[in-house]
Tab-separated table of C-alpha atoms in Angstrom:
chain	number	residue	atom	x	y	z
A	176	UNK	CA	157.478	144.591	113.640
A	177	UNK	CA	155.404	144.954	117.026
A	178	UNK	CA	156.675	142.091	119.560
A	179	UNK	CA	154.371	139.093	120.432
A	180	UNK	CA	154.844	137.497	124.046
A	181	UNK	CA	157.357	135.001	124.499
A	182	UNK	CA	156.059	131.761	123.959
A	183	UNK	CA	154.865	129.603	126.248
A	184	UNK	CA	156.935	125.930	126.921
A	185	UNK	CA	154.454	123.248	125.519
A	186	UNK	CA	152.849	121.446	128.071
A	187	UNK	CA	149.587	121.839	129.881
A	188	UNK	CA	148.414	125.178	130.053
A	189	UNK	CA	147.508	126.740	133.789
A	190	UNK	CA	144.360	127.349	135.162
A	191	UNK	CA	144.689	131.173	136.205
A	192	UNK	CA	145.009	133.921	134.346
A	193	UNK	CA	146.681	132.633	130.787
A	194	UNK	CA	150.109	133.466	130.745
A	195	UNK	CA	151.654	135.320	128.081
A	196	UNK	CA	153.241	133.764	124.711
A	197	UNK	CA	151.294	130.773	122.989
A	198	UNK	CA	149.704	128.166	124.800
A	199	UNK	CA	147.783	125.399	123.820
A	200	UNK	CA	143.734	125.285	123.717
A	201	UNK	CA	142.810	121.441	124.095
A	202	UNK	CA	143.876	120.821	127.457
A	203	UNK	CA	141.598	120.304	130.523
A	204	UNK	CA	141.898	122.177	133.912
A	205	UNK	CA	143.309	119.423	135.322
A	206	UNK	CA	145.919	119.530	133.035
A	207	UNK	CA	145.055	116.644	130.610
A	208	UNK	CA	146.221	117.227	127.458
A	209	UNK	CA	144.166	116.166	124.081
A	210	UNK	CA	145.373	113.003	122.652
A	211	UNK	CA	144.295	113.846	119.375
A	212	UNK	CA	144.176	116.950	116.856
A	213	UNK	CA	142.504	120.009	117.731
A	214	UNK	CA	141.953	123.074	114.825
A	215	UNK	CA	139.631	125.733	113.858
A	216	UNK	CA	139.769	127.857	117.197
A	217	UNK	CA	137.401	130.674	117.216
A	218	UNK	CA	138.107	133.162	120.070
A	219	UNK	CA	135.509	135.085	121.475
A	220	UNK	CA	135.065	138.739	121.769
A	221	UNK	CA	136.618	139.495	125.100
A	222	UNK	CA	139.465	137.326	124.784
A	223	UNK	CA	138.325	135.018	127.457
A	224	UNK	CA	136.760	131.705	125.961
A	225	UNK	CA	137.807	130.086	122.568
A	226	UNK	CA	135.510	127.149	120.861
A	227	UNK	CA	137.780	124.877	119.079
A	228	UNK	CA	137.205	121.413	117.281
A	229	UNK	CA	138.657	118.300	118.927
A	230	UNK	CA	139.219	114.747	117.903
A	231	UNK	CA	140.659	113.761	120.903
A	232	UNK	CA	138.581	110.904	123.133
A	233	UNK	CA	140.202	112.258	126.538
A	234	UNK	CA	138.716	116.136	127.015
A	235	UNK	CA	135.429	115.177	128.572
A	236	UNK	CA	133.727	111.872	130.252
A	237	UNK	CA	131.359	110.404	127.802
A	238	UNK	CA	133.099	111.399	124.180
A	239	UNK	CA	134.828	108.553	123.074
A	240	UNK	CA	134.894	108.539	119.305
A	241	UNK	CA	137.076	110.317	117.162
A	242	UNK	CA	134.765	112.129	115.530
A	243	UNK	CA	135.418	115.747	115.438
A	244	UNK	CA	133.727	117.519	118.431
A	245	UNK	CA	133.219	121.471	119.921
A	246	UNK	CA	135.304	122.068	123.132
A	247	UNK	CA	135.346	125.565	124.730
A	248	UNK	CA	138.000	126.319	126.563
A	249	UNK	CA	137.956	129.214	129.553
A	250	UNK	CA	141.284	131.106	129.030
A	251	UNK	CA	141.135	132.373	132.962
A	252	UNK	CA	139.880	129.380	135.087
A	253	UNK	CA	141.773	126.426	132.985
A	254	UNK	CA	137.687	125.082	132.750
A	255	UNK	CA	137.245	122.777	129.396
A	256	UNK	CA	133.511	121.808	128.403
A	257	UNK	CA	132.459	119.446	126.021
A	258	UNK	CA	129.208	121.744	123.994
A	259	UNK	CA	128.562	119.080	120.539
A	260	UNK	CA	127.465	115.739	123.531
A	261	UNK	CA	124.601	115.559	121.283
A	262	UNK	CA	123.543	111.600	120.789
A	263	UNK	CA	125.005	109.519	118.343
A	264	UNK	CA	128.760	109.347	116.867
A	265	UNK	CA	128.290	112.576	114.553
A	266	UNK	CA	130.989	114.922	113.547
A	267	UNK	CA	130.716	118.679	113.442
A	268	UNK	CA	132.007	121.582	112.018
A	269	UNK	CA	133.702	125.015	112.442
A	270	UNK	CA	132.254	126.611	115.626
A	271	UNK	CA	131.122	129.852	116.650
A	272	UNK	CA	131.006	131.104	119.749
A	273	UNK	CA	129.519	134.730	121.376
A	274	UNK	CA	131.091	137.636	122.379
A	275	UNK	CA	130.921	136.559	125.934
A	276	UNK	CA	131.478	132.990	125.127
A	277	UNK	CA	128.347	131.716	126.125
A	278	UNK	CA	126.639	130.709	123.441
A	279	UNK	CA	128.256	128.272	120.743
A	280	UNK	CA	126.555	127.205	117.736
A	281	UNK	CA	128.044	124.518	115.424
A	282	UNK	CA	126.510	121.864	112.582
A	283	UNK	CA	126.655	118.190	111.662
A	284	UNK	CA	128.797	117.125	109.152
A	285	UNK	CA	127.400	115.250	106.358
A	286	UNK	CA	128.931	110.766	106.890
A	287	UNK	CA	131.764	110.105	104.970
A	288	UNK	CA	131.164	107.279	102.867
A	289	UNK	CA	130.704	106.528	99.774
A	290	UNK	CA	128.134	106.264	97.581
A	291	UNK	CA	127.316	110.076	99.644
A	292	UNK	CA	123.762	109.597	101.468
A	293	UNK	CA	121.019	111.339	99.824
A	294	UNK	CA	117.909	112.579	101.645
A	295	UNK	CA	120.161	113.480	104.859
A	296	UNK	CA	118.669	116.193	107.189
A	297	UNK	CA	122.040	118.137	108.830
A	298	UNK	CA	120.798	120.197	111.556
A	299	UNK	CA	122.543	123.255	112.830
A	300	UNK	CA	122.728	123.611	116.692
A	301	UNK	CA	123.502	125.779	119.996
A	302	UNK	CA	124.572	125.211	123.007
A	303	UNK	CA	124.374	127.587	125.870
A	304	UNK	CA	126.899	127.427	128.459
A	305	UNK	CA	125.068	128.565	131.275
A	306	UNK	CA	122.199	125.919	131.137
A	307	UNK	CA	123.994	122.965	129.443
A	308	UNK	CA	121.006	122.884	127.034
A	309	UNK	CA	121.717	122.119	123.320
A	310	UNK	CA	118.977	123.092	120.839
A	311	UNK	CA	118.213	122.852	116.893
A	312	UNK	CA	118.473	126.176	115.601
A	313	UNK	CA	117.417	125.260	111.878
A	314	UNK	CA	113.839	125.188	112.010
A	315	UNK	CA	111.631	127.593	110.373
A	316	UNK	CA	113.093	126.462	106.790
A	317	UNK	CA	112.223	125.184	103.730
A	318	UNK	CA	112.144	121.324	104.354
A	319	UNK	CA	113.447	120.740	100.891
A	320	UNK	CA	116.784	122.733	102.296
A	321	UNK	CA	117.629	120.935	105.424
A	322	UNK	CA	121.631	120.401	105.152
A	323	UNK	CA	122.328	123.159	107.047
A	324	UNK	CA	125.858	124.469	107.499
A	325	UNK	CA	128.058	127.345	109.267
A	326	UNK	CA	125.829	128.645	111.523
A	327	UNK	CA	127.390	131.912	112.619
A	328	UNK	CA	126.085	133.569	116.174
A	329	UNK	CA	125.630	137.490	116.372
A	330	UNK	CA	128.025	138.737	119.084
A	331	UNK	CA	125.473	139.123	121.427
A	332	UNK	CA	123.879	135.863	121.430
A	333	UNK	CA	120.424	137.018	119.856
A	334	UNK	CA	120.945	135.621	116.072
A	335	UNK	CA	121.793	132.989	114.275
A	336	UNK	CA	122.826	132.541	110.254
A	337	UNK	CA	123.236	129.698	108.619
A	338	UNK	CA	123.316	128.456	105.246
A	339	UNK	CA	120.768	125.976	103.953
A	340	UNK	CA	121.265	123.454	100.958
A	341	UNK	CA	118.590	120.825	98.909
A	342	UNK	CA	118.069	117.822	100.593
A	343	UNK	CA	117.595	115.429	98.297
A	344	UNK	CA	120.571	116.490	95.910
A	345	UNK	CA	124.282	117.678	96.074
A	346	UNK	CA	123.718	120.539	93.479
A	347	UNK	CA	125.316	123.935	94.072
A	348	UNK	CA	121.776	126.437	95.097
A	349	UNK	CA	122.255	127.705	99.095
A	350	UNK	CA	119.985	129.371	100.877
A	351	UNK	CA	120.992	132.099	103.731
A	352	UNK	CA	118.715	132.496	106.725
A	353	UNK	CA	118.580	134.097	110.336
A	354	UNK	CA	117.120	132.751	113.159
A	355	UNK	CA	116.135	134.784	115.989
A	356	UNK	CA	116.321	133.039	119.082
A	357	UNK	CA	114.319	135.403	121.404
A	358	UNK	CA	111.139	135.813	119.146
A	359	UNK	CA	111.761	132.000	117.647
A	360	UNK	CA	111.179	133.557	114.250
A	361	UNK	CA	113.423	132.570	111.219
A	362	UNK	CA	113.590	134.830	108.249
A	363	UNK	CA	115.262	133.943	104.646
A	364	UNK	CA	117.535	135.985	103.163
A	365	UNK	CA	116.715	136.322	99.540
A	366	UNK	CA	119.103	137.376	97.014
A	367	UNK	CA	117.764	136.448	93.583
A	368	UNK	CA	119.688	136.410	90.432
A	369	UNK	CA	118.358	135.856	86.804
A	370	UNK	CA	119.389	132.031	86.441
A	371	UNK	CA	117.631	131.382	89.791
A	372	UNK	CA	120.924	129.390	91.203
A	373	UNK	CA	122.405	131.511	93.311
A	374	UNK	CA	124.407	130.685	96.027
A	375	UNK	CA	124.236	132.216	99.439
A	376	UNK	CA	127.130	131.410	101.521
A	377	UNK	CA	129.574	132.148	104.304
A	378	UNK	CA	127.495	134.228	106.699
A	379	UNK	CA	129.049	136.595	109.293
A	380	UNK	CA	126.668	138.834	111.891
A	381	UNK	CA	127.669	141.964	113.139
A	382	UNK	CA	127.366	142.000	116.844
A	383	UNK	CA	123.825	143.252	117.169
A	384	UNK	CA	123.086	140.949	114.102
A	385	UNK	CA	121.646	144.379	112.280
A	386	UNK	CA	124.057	143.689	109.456
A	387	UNK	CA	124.793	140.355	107.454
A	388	UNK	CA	127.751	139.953	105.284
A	389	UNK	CA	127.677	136.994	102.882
A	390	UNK	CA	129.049	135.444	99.527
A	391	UNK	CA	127.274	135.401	96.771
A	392	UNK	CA	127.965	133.605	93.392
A	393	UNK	CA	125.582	132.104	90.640
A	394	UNK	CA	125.331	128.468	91.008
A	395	UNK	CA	124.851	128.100	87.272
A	396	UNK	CA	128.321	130.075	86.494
A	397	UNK	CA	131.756	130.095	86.790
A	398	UNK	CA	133.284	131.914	90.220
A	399	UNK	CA	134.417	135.332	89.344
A	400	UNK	CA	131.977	136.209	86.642
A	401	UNK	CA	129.821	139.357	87.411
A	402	UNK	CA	127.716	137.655	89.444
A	403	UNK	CA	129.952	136.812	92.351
A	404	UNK	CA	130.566	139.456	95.065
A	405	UNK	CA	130.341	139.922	98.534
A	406	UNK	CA	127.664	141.887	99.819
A	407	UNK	CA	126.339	143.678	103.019
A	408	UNK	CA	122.446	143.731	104.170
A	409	UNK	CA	120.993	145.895	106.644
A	410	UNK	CA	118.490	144.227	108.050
A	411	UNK	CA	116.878	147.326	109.688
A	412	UNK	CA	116.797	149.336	106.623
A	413	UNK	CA	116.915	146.464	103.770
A	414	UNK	CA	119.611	148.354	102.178
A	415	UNK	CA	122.196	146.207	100.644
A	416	UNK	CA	125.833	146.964	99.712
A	417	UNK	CA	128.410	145.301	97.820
A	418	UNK	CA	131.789	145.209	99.418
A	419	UNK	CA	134.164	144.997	95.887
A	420	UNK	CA	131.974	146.989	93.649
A	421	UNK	CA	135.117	148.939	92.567
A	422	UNK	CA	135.792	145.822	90.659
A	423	UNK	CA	132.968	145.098	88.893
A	424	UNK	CA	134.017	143.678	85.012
A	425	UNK	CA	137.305	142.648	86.111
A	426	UNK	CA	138.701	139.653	84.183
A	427	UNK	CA	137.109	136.495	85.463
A	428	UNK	CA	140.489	135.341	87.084
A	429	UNK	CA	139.399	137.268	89.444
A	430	UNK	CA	138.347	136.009	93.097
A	431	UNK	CA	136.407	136.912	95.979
A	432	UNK	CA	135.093	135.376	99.315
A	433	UNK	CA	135.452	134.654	103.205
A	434	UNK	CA	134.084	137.421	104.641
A	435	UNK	CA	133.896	138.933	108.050
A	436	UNK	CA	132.136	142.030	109.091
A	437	UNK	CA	133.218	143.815	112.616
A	438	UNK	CA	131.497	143.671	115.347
A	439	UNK	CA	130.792	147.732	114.736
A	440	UNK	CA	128.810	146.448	111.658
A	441	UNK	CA	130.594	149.154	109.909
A	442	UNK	CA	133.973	146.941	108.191
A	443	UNK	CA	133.878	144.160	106.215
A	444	UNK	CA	137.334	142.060	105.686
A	445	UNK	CA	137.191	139.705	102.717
A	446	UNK	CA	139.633	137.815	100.433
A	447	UNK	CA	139.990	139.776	97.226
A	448	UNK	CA	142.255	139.384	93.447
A	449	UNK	CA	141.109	142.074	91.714
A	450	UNK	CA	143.618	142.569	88.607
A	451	UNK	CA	142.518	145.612	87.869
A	452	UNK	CA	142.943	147.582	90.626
A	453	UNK	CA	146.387	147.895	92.551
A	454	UNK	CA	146.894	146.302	95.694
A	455	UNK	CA	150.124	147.321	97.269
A	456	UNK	CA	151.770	143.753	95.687
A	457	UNK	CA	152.289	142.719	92.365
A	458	UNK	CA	148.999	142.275	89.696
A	459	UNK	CA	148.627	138.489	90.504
A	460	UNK	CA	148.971	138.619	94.051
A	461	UNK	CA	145.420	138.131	96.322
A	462	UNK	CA	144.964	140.228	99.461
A	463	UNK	CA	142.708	141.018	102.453
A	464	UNK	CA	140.381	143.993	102.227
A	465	UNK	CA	138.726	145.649	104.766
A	466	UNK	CA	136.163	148.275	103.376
A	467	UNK	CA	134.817	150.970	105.628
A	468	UNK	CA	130.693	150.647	104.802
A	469	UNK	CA	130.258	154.544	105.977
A	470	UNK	CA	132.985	156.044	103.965
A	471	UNK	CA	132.807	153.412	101.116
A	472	UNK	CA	136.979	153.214	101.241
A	473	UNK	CA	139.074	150.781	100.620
A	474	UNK	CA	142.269	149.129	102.323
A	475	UNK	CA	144.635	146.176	101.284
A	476	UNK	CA	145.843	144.707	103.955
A	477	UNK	CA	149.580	142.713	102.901
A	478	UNK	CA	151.891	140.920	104.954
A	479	UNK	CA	155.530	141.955	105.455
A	480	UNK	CA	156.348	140.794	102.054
A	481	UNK	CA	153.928	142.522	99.553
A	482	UNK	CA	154.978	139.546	97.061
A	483	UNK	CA	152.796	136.767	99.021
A	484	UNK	CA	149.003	136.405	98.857
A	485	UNK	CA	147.095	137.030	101.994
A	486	UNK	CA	143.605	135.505	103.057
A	487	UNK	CA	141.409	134.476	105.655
A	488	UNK	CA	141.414	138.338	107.632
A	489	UNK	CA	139.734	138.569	110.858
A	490	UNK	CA	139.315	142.217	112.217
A	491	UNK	CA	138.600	143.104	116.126
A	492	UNK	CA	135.441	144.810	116.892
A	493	UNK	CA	136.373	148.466	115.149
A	494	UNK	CA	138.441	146.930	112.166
A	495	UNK	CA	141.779	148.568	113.872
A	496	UNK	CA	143.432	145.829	114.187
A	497	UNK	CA	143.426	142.594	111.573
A	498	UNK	CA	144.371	138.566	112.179
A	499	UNK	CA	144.787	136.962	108.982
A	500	UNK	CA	147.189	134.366	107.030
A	501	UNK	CA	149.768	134.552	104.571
A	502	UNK	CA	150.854	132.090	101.727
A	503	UNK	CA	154.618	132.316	101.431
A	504	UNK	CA	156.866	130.314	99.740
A	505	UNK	CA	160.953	131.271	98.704
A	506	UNK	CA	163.717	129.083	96.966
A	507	UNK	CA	164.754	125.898	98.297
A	508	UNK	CA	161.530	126.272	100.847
A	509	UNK	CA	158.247	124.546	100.683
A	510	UNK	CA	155.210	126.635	100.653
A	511	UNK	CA	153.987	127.764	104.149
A	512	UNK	CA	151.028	129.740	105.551
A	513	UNK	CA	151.832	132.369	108.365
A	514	UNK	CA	149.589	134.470	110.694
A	515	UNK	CA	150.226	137.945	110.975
A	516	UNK	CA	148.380	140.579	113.303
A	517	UNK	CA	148.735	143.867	111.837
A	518	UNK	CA	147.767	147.433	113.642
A	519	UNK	CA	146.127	149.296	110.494
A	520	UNK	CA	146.762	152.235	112.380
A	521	UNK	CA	150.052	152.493	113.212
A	522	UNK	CA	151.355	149.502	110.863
A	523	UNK	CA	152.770	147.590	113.427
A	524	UNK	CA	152.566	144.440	112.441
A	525	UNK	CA	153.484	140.848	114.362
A	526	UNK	CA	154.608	137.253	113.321
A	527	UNK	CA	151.692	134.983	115.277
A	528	UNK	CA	152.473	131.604	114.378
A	529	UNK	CA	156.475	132.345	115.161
A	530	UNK	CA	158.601	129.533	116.265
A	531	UNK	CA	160.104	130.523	120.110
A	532	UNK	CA	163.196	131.683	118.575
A	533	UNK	CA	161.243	134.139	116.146
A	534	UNK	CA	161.540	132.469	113.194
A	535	UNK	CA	158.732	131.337	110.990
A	536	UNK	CA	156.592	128.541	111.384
A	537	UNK	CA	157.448	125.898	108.449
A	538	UNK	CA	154.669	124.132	108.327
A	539	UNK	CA	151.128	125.589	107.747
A	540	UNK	CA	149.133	127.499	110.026
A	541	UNK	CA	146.172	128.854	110.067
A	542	UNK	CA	142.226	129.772	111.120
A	543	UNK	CA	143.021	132.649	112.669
A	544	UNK	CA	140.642	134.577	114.652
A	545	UNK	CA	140.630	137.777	117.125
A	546	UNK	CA	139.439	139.437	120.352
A	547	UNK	CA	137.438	142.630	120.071
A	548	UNK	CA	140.394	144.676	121.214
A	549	UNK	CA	142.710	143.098	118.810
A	550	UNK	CA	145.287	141.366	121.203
A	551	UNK	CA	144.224	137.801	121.378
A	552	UNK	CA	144.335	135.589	118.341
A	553	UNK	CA	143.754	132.017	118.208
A	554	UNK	CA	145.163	129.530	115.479
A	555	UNK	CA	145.692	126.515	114.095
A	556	UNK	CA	149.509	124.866	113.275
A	557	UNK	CA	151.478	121.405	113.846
A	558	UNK	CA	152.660	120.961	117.351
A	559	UNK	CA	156.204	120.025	116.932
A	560	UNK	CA	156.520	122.933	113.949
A	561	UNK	CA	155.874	125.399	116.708
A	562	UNK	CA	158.100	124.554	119.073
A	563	UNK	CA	160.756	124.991	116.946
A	564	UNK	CA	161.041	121.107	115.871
A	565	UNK	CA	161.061	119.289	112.725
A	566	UNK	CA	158.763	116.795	111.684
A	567	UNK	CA	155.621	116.355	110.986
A	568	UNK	CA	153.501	116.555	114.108
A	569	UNK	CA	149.047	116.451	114.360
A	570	UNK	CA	147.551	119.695	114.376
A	571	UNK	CA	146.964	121.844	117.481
A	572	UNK	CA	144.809	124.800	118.355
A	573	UNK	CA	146.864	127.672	119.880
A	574	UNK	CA	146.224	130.943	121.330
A	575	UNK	CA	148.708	133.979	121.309
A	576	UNK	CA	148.523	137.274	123.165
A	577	UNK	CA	149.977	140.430	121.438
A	578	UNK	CA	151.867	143.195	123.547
């Protein structure tokens, strides 16, 4: 297995150049630490800035609440800045940040209470770094979809997707769209299917937001009927691809979902059980796939132990190198997600979320995401847990350099 950097002691992490091992995200140049949980990290692509979520009420003057807010954190100064200060106590959700870190988008979370509010307008948003302006980037929809949710931006800060759902009702139609922020023009992508209930979600942009990767599933069915796939679009050429056609009329135990595409445009990593076609691990097990759009090949992508499901793959810029987590479980242990970095080149492959003495994390991690060169990852995992201690400790978002 390649080595990862000795990690870090926990404490407050510096404010020059980050050191090597794993440090933690949610702590402020001046070395205030976040008094609350912190997940979701989302590193950007040159390894510089990461946009995490934050409940803590000490990161920035002015958030108080314990709602879940978007921090981004500058990896080389120590500089922490508060990006979701929009008004009122809202919560958000997963960020996403550019490849230079400048641009973060983000979207408000729906109340929690119960009965659920109906006729609630979520709005999708993004905040640019170098002018401290926040701006709605949902408009240009169909008013009857305004819950809008994961907003995605293109590496180089140009496009937006986002997912749209009804309004007025909780059923399962979603709508995919793209917002160009330099023309201010917002175009739907349509992907109609017979019943007229599909569902568009979990967009990912390549970096010059030519290509869109998405899941689709039919609203009206089961998930892993025939309908359900993930699929590629060209946006230049309108040509669409899907990514696990190889496994079209596989049993409907079958799954499929989460992708990524690289920045390249030319790999797209998804979650994939496809029991009829071997993966490397046994016929039940799930794995990451990264399929190469130009050559139409395929790759499983396993952890050390071929036995254990993987998910939630994150490839650097040319799909070389892939983040992603593994659910592992043995006798006497409770079950346990891991990150793993793996070199698909040269199979080299690292334990991220290790404990200092090498060991495996017991407690769950992951989220993980990764520079464009491969060597920075950022996850989620339980404080104490990955400092080698037992207990149960909040969740914390971490970042890890590989060698």
């Amino acid at each position: 297995m390649a080595s990862v950097c000795t990690a870090a002691p926990a404490g407050p992490a510096g404010a020059s150049e980050p050191r090597p091992g794993t440090e933690f995200v949610d702590v402020t140049a001046g070395g205030v630490k976040g008094n609350g949980a912190s997940a979701n990290p989302v590193v950007s692509a040159d390894g510089r800035h990461v946009a995490f979520l934050s409940w803590a009420t000490n990161l920035a003057p002015g958030d108080t609440d314990s709602a879940a807010d978007v921090y981004v954190k500058d990896l080389r100064t120590g500089d922490l800045r508060w990006v979701s200060d929009v008004p009122g106590d809202q919560a958000f959700g997963v960020p996403s940040i550019s490849a230079d870190g400048t641009r973060v988008t983000f979207a408000a979370l729906a109340p929690n209470t119960w009965p659920p509010p109906r006729e609630v307008r979520l709005p999708a948003y993004l905040h640019d770094t170098r002018t401290g302006r926040t701006a709605q980037v949902d408009e240009g929809t169909d008013p009857a979809f305004g819950r809008a949710a994961t907003p995605v931006v293109s590496g180089n800060g140009r496009y937006v997707a986002f997912t749209a759902r009804p309004t007025d009702s909780f059923d399962d139609r979603s709508r995919l769209y793209v917002r160009d922020l330099r023309r201010g023009t917002t175009t739907e992508i349509d992907h109609p299917l017979p019943s007229g209930e599909q569902r568009l979600v979990s967009p990912t942009l390549s970096h010059d937001g030519s290509r869109v990767a998405y899941h689709l599933w039919d609203a009206g069915t089961d998930p892993g009927e025939d309908e359900e796939g993930v699929h590629v679009l060209d946006r230049r050429t309108g040509e669409r691809t899907r990514a696990d056609a190889e496994c079209a009329g596989d049993p409907a135990e079958s799954g499929v979902g989460s992708p990524v595409i690289s920045a390249d445009g030319r790999h797209v990593a998804f979650s994939w059980k496809c029991l009829t076609l071997p993966s490397g691990g046994t016929n039940d097990t799930a794995g990451v796939v990264v399929r190469d759009l130009r050559r139409g090949t395929l790759r499983h992508v396993l952890g050390p132990q071929p036995q254990y499901a993987a998910h939630s793959g994150r490839p650097s810029a040319d799909a070389r190198r892939i983040a992603f987590a593994v659910s592992e479980s043995g006798p006497g242990q409770r079950p346990r997600q891991v990150v793993y970095w793996r070199d698909l080149r040269t199979g080299q492959v690292a334990m991220i979320s290790a404990r200092p003495d090498g060991t495996a994390n017991q407690r769950p991690a992951a989220h993980p995401t990764i520079d464009a060169r491969g060597r920075v990852v950022a996850f989620d995992g339980e404080r104490l847990d990955l400092q080698g201690e037992d207990g149960f400790s909040e969740r914390q978002a971490f970042v890890t350099r590989v060698r």
